[in-house]
Coordinates of C-alpha atoms and ligand atoms in Angstrom, one line a residue:
X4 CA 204.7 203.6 -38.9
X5 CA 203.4 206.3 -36.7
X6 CA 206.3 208.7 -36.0
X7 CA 206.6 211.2 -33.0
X8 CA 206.6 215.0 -34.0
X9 CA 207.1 217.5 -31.8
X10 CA 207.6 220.7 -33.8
X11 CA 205.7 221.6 -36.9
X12 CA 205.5 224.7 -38.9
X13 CA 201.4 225.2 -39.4
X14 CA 200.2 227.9 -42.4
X15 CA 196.8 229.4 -41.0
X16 CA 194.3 231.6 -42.6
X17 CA 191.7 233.1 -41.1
X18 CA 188.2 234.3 -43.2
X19 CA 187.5 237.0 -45.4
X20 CA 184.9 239.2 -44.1
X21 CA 181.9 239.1 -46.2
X22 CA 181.6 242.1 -48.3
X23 CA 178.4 244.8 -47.3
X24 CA 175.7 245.5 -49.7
X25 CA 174.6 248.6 -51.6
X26 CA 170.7 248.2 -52.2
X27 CA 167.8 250.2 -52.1
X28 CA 164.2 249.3 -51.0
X29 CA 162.2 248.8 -53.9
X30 CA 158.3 248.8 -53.2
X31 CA 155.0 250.0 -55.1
X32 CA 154.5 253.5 -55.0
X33 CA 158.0 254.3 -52.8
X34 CA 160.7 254.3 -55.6
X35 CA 162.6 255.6 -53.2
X36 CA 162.4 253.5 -50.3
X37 CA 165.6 253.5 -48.1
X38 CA 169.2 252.2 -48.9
X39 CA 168.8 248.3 -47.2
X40 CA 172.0 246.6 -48.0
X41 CA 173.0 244.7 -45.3
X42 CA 176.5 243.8 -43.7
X43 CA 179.0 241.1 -44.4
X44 CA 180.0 239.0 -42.2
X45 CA 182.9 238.3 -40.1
X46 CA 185.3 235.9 -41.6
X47 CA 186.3 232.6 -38.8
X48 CA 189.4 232.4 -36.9
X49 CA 191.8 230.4 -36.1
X50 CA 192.3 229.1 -33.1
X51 CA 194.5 226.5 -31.6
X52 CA 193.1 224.6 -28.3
X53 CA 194.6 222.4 -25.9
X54 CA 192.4 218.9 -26.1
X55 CA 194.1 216.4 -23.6
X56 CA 193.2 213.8 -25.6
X57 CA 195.2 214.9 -28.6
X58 CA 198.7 213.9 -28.0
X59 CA 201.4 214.6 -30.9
X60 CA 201.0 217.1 -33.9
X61 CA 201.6 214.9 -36.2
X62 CA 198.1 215.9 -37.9
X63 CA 199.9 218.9 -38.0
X64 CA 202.5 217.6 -40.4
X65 CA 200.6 216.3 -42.3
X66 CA 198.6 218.9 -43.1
X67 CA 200.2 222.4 -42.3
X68 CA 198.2 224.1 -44.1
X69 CA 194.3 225.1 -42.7
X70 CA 191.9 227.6 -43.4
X71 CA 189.0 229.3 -41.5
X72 CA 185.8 229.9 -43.8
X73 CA 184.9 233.5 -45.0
X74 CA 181.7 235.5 -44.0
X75 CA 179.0 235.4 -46.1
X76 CA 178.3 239.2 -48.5
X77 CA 175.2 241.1 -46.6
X78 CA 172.4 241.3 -49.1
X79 CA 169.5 243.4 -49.9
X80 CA 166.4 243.3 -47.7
X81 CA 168.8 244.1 -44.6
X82 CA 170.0 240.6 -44.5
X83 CA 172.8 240.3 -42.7
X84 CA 175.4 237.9 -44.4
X85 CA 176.6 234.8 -42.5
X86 CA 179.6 235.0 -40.1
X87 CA 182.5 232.2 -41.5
X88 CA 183.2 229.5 -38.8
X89 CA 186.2 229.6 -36.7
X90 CA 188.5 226.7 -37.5
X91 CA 189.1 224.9 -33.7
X92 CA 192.7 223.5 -33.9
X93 CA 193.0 220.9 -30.9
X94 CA 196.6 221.0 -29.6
X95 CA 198.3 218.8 -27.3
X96 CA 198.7 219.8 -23.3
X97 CA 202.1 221.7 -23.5
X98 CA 202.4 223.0 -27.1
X99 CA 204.4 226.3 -27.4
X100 CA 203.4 228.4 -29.8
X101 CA 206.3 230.5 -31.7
X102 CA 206.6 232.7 -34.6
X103 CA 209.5 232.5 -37.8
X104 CA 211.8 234.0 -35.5
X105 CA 211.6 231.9 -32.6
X106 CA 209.7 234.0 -30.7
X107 CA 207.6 232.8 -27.8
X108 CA 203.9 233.7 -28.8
X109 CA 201.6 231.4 -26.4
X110 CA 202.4 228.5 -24.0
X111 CA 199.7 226.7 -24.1
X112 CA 199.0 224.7 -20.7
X113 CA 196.1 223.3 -19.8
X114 CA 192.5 221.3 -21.4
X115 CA 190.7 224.6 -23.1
X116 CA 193.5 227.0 -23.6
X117 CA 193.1 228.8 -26.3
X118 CA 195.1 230.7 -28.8
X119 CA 193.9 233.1 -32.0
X120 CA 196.7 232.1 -34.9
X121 CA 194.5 234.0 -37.5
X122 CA 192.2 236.7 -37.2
X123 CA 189.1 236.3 -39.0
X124 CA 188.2 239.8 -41.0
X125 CA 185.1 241.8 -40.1
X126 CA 182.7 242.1 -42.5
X127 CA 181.8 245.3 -44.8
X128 CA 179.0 247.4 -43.3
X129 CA 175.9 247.8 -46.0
X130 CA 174.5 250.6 -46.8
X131 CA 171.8 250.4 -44.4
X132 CA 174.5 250.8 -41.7
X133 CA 176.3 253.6 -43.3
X134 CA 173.5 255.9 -43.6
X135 CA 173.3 258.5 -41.8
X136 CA 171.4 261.9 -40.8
X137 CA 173.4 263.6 -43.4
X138 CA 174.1 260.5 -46.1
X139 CA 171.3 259.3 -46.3
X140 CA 171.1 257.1 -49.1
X141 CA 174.6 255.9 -49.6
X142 CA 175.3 254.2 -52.8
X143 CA 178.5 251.9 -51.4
X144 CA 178.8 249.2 -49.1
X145 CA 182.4 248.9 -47.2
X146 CA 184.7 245.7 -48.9
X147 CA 184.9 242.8 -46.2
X148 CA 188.1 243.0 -44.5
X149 CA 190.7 239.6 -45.8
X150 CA 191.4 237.3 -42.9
X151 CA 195.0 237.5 -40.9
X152 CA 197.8 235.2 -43.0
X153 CA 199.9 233.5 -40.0
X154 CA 202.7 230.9 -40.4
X155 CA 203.6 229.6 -36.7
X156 CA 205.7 226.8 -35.2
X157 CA 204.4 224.5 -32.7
X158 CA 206.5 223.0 -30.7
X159 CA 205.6 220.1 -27.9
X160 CA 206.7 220.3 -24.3
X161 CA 205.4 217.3 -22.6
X162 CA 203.7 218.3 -19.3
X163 CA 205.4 215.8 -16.8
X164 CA 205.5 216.5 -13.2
X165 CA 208.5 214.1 -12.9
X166 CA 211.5 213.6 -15.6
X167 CA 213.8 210.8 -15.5
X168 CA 217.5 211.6 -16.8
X169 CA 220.7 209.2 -17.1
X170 CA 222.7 206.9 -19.5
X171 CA 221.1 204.6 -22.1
X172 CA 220.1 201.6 -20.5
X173 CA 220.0 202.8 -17.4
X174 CA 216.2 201.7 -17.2
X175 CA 214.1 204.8 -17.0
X176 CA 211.8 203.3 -19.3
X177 CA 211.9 200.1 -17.1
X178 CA 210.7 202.4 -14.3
X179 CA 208.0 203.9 -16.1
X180 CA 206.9 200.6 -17.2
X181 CA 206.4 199.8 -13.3
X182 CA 205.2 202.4 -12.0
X183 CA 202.5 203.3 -14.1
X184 CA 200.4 201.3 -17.0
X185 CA 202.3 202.9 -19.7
X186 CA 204.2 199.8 -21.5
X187 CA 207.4 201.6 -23.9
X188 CA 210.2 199.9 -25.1
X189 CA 212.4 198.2 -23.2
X190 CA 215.5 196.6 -24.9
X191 CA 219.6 196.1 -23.8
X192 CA 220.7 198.5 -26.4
X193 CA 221.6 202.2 -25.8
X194 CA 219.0 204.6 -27.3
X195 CA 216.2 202.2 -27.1
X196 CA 213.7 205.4 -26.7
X197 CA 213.8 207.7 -29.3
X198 CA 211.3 209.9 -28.3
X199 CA 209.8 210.9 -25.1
X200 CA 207.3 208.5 -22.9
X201 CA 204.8 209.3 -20.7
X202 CA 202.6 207.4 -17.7
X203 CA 201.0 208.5 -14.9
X204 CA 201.5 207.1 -11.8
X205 CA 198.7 206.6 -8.8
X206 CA 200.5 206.7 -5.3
X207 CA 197.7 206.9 -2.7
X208 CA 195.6 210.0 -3.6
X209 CA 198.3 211.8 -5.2
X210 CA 198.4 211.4 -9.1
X211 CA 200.9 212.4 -11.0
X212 CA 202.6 211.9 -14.5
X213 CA 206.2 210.7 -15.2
X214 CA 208.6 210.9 -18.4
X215 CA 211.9 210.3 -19.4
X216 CA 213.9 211.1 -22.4
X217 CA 216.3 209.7 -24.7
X218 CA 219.7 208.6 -22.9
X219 CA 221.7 210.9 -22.6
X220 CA 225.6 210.5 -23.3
X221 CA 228.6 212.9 -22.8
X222 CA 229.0 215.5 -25.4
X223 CA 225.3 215.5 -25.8
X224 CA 225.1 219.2 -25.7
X225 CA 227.3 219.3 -28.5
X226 CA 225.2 217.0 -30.3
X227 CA 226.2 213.2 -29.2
X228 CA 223.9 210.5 -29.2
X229 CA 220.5 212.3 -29.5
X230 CA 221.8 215.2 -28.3
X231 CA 219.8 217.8 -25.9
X232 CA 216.8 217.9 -28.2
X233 CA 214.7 216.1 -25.9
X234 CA 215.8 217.9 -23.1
X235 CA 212.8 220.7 -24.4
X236 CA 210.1 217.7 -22.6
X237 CA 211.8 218.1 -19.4
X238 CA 212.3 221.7 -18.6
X239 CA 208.2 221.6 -17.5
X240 CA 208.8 219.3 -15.1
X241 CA 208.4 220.1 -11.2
X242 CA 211.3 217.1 -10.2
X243 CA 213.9 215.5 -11.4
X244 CA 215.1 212.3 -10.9
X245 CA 218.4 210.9 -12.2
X246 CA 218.6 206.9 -12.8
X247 CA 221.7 205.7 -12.0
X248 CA 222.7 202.1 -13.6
X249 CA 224.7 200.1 -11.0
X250 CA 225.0 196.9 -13.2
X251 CA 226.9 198.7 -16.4
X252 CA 229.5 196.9 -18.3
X253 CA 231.3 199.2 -18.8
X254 CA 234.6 199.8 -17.1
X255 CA 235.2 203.6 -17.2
X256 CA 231.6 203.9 -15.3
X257 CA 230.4 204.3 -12.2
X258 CA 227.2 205.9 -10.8
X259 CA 229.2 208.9 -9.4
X260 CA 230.9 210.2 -12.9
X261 CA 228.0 209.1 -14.6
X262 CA 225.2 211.6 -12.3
X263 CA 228.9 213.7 -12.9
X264 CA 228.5 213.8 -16.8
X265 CA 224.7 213.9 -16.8
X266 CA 224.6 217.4 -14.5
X267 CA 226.9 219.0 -16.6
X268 CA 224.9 218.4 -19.6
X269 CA 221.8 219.3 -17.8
X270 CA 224.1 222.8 -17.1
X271 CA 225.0 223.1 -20.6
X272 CA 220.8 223.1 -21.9
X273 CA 220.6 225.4 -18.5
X274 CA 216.8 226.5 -17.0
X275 CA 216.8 223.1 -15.2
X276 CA 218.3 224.1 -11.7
X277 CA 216.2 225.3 -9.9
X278 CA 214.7 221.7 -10.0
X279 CA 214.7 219.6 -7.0
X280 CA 216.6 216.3 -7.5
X281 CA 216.7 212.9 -6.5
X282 CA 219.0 209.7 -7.1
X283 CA 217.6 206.6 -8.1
X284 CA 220.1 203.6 -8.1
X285 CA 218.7 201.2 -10.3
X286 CA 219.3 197.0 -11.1
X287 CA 219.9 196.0 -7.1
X288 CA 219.0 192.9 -8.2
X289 CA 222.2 192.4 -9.3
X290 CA 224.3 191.3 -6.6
X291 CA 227.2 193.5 -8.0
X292 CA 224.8 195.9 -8.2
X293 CA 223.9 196.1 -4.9
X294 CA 227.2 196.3 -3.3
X295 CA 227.8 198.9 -5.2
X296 CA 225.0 201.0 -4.3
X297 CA 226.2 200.4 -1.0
X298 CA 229.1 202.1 -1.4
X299 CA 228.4 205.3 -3.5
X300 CA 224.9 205.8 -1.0
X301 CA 226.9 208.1 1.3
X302 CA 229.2 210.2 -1.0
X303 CA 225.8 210.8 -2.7
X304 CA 224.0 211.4 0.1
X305 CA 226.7 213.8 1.7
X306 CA 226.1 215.7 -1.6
X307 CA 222.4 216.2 -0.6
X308 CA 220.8 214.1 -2.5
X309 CA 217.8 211.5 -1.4
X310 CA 218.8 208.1 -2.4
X311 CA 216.5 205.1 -4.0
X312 CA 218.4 201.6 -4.4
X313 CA 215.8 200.1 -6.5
X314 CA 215.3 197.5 -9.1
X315 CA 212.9 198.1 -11.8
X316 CA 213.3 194.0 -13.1
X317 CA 212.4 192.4 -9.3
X318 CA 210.2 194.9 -8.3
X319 CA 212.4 196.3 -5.8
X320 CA 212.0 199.9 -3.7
X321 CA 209.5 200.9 -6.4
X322 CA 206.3 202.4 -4.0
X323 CA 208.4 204.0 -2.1
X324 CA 209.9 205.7 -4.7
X325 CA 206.6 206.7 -6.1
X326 CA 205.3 207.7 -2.5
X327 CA 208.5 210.0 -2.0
X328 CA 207.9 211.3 -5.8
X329 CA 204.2 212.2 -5.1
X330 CA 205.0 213.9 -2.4
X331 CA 207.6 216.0 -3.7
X332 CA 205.1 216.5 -7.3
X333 CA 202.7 217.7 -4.4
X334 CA 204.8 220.2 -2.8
X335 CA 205.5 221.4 -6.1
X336 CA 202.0 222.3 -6.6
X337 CA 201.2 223.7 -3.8
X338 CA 204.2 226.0 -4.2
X339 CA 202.5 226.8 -7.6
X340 CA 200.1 230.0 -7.8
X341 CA 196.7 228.0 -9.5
X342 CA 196.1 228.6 -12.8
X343 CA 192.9 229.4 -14.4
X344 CA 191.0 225.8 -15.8
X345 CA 191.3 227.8 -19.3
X346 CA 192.9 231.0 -20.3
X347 CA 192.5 232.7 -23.4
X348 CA 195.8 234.1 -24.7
X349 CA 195.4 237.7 -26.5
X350 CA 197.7 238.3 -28.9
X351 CA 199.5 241.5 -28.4
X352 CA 198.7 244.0 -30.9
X353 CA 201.5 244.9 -33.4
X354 CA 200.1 248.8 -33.8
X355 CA 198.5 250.6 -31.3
X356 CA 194.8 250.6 -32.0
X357 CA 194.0 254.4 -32.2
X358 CA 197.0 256.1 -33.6
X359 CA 198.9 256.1 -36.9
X360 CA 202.0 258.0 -37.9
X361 CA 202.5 259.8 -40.6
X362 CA 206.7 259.5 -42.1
X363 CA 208.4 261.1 -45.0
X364 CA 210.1 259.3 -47.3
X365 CA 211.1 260.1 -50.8
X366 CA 213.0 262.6 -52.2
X367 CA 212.9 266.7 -51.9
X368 CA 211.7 266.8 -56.0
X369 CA 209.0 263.5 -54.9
X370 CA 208.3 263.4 -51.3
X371 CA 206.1 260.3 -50.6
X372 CA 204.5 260.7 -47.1
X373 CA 203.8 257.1 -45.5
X374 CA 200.7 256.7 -43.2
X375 CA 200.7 254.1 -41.1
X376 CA 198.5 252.4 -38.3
X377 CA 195.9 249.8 -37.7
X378 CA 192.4 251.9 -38.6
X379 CA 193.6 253.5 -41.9
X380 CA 195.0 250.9 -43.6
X381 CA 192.0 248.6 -42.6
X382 CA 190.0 251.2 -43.6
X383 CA 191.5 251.3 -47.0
X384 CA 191.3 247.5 -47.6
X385 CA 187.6 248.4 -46.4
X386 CA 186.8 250.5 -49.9
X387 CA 185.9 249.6 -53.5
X388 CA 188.3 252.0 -55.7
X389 CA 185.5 251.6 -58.3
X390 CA 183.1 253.5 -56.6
X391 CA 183.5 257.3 -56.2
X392 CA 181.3 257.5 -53.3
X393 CA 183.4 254.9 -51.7
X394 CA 186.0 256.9 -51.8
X395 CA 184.8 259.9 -50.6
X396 CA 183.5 258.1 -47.3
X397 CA 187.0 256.7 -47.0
X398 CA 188.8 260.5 -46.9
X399 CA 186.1 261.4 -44.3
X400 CA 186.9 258.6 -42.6
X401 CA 190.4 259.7 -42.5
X402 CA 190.2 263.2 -42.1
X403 CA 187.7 262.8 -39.0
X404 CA 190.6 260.7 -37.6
X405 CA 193.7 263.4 -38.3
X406 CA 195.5 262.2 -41.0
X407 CA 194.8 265.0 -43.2
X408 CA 195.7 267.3 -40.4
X409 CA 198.7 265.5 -39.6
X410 CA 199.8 265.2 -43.4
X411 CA 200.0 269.3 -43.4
X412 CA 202.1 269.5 -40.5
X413 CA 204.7 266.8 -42.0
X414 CA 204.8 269.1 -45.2
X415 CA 202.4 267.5 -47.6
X416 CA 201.2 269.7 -50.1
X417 CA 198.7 268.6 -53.0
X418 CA 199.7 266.8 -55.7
X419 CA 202.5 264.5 -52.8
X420 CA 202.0 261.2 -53.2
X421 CA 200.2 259.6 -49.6
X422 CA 200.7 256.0 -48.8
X423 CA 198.5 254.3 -46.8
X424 CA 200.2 250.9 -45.5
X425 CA 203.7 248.8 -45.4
X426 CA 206.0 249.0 -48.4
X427 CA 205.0 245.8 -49.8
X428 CA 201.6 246.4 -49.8
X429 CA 200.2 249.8 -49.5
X430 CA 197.7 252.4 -51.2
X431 CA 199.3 255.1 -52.9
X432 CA 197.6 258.0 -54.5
X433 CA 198.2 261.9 -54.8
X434 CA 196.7 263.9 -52.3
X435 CA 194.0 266.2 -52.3
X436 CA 193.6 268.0 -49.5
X437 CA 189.8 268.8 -48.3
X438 CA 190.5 271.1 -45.2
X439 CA 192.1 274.1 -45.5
X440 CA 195.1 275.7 -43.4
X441 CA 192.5 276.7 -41.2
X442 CA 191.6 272.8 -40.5
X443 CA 188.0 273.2 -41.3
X444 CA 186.3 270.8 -42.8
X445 CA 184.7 271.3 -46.2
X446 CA 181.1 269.6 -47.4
X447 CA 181.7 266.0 -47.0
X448 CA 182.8 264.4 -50.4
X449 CA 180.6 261.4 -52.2
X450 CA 177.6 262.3 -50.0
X451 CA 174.4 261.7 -51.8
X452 CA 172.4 264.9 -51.6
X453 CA 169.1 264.1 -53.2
X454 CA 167.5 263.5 -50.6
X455 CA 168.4 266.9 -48.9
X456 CA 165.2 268.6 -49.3
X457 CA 164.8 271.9 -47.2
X458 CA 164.6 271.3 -43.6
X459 CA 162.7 273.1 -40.6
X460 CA 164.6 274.7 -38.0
X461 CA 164.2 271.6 -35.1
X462 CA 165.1 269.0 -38.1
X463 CA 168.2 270.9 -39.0
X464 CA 168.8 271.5 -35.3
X465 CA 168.0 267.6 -34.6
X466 CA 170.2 266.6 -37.5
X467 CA 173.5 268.8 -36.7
X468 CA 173.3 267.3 -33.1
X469 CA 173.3 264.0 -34.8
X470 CA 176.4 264.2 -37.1
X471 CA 177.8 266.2 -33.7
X472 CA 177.4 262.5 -32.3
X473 CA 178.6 260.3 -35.3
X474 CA 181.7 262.9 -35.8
X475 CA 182.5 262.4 -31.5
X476 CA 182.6 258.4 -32.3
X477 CA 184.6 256.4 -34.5
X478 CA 182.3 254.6 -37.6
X479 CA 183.4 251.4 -36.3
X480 CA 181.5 251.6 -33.2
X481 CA 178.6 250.2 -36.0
X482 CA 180.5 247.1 -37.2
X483 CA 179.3 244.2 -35.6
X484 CA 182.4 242.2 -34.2
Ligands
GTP27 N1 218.9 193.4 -14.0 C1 218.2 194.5 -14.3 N2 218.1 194.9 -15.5 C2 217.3 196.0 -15.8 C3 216.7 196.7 -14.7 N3 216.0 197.8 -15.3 C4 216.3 197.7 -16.6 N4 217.0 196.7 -16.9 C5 217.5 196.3 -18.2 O1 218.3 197.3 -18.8 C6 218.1 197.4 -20.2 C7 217.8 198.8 -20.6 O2 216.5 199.2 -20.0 P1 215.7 200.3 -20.6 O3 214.5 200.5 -19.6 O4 215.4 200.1 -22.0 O5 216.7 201.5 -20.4 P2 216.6 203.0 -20.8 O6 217.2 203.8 -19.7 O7 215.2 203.4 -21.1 O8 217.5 203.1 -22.1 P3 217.4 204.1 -23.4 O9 216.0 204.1 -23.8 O10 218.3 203.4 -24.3 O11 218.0 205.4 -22.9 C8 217.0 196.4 -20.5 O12 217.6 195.2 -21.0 C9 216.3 196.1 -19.2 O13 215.7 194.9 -19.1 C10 216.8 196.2 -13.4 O14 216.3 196.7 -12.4 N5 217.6 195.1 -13.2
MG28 MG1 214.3 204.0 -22.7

């Protein structure tokens, strides 16, 4: 049995950026050819896409847990590693996208939106890419950055323009079943429709799509019956309409404490006011039925509301019902600013993109200064600890950007322990400081100098005015992404 889901918890992981290459040219007669490692690449993302053909996540719950593939190392020869493919989730029209916390992170509407659960990492530059006027032969490649870890919730909203509220048996799903080609369960027992249906409804060129929810019974938004789960598949919709059952068998009834009961519950789940409204009286085939129609049609309509005696069973009132609904669905619209065919929705970013901080923690005998921001401790997942070189293009990388000089002014001396990264999973290590008080920076660490042979006058000027350029820009303006 196919059941309906409409919130799943998904596990997404995006690629590992390929790691770079360290290499050197190799060729008869030129031992020393130049370093041709080349980059990683990127690892795939995750993304989550709204197909209109998909219609439930149950794929979703099934599976929760999907992966991205990771960039291919760079190799020698300057070839470029492969980027990993992004993973293309298809969504249904109207899933909501929401972190642990319940936190709102997409709203995904419409065929092609898009949404990036996972990052994919970049991938490590080679060697090739990290030489420079001044390192010219570097003998590291950066480390391939891991893909983003996400766990999300979907949820589904169904995208209806119209909703249809009331008691069980009622007949909503008698109504859908007439006005549109969608065929759901019909039956003379309350709660007959567990979950939501959908059909879409042609009345002359307008076109629009109609759903209705579980019954709804009072107390419901403190849990009776099926309670106000459902309600979630209405609160899209631009009109709603509230079936009234004018045949019930039940003596405490009566379509006016009924469309009493249901508004109040409607009031309770709240965001749904702003709705416009009509009354559908449904089962005027029954001859009780009718009469009483008759009767509650003004007190209803001296309440405002437009009035529909109909009969779902006989075929009764039903196009103009639909005409009256299109036109109302097209109002709606045109009240609506138009949305873009497909949006793309950026995530925000959790740490501003050029800054870090630098905190103290620790105590007076064992300060431990904490760096923190979105370069360095990328940066630091970028370096193999193995290699020394590595590591000395890593503290240029950080000095270039402040953190040395910020370190001093927070009170670091050598010897304090610096961590780079959150609590659970940072880089700690003692500091060595390679400026002085004065801020100016010593020889660059790591660098390979064999290749420094004396240089005329225009070379050296040539090559200071190029390291004046790579130290003005930030190293990532290489990395391909
Ligand atoms: N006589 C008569 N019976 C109707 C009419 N519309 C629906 N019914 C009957 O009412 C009963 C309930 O109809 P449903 O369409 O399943 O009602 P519902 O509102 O979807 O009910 P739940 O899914 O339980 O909330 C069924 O036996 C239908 O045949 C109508 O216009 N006239
Ligand atoms: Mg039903």
């Amino acid at each position: 049995m196919t059941t309906f889901v409409d919130r799943v918890e998904l596990h997404v992981a995006a690629g590992n950026g390929g790691h770079g290459c360290a290499s050197v040219h190799r060729e008869k007669f030129k031992p020393l050819g130049g370093p041709d490692g080349g980059n990683g690449g990127r690892g795939g993302d995750v993304i989550l896409t709204v197909e209109q053909s998909v219609t439930t996540l149950l794929d979703y719950h099934h599976s929760p847990h999907r992966k991205a593939t990771n960039g291919k190392p760079g190799e020698g020869g300057n070839r470029a590693g492969k980027d990993g493919q992004d993973l293309i989730l298809p969504v249904p029209d109207g899933t909501v996208v929401l972190d642990k916390a319940g936190n709102v992170l997409a709203d995904l509407v419409g065929q092609g939106t898009s949404y990036i659960a996972a990052q994919g990492g970049r991938g490590g530059l080679g060697n090739a890419a990290l030489s420079s006027a001044r390192r010219k032969a570097p003998g590291f490649a950066l480390l391939g950055v891991p893909g983003e870890l996400q766990d999300v919730v979907l949820e589904l909203k169904t995208v209806a323009d119209v909703a249809l509220v009331g008691y069980p048996s009622a007949g909503k799903s008698s109504l859908i079943s007439v006005l549109s080609a969608a065929k759901p369960k019909i039956a003379d027992y309350p709660f007959t429709t567990l979950v939501p249906n959908l059909g879409v409804v042609t009345a002359g060129s307008t076109v629009y799509t109609i759903a209705d929810v579980p019954g709804l019974i009072p107390g419901a938004s403190q849990g009776k019956g099926l309670g106000l789960e459902f309600l979630r598949h209405v609160e899209r919709c631009s009109v709603l309409v509230h079936v009234l059952d004018t045949a019930t068998l039940e003596s405490d009834r009566d379509p006016l404490s009924d469309l009493d009961i249901i508004e109040e519950e409607l009031r309770q789940y709240g965001g749904l006011d702003n709705r416009p409204r009509i009354v559908v009286l449904n089962k005027i085939d029954v001859p009780d039925g009718k009469d009483l129609a008759e009767m509650v049609r003004p007190d209803l309509e001296a309440r405002g509301y437009r009035v529909f005696e109909v009969s779902a069973v006989a075929h009764i009132g039903l196009r103009e019902l639909s005409f009256a609904l299109g036109e109302l669905v097209g109002k709606a619209r045109a009240a609506k600013p138009k949305e873009e065919a497909t949006r793309i929705v950026i995530r925000p970013k959790a740490v501003d993109d050029a800054g870090f901080t630098v905190t103290r923690e620790g105590t007076d005998a064992e300060p431990l200064f904490r760096v923190r921001g979105e370069k360095p401790e990328r940066w630091v997942r970028q370096t193999d600890f193995n290699n020394d070189e590595a590591v000395g293009y890593l503290a240029d990388r950080l000095n270039r950007l402040g953190v040395e000089e910020k370190l001093m002014k927070a009170g670091a001396r050598g010897g304090d322990g610096v961590a780079i990264g959150p609590e659970e999973n940072a880089v700690v290590f003692d500091w060595e400081p390679s400026v002085t008080a004065g801020a100016e920076m010593l020889g660059r660490r790591g660098e390979d100098h064999r290749f420094e042979a004396p240089r005329p006058a225009a070379q050296r000027r040539r090559d200071r005015d190029a390291e004046r350029d790579e130290a003005g820009r930030e190293f990532d303006d290489f990395e391909p992404f």
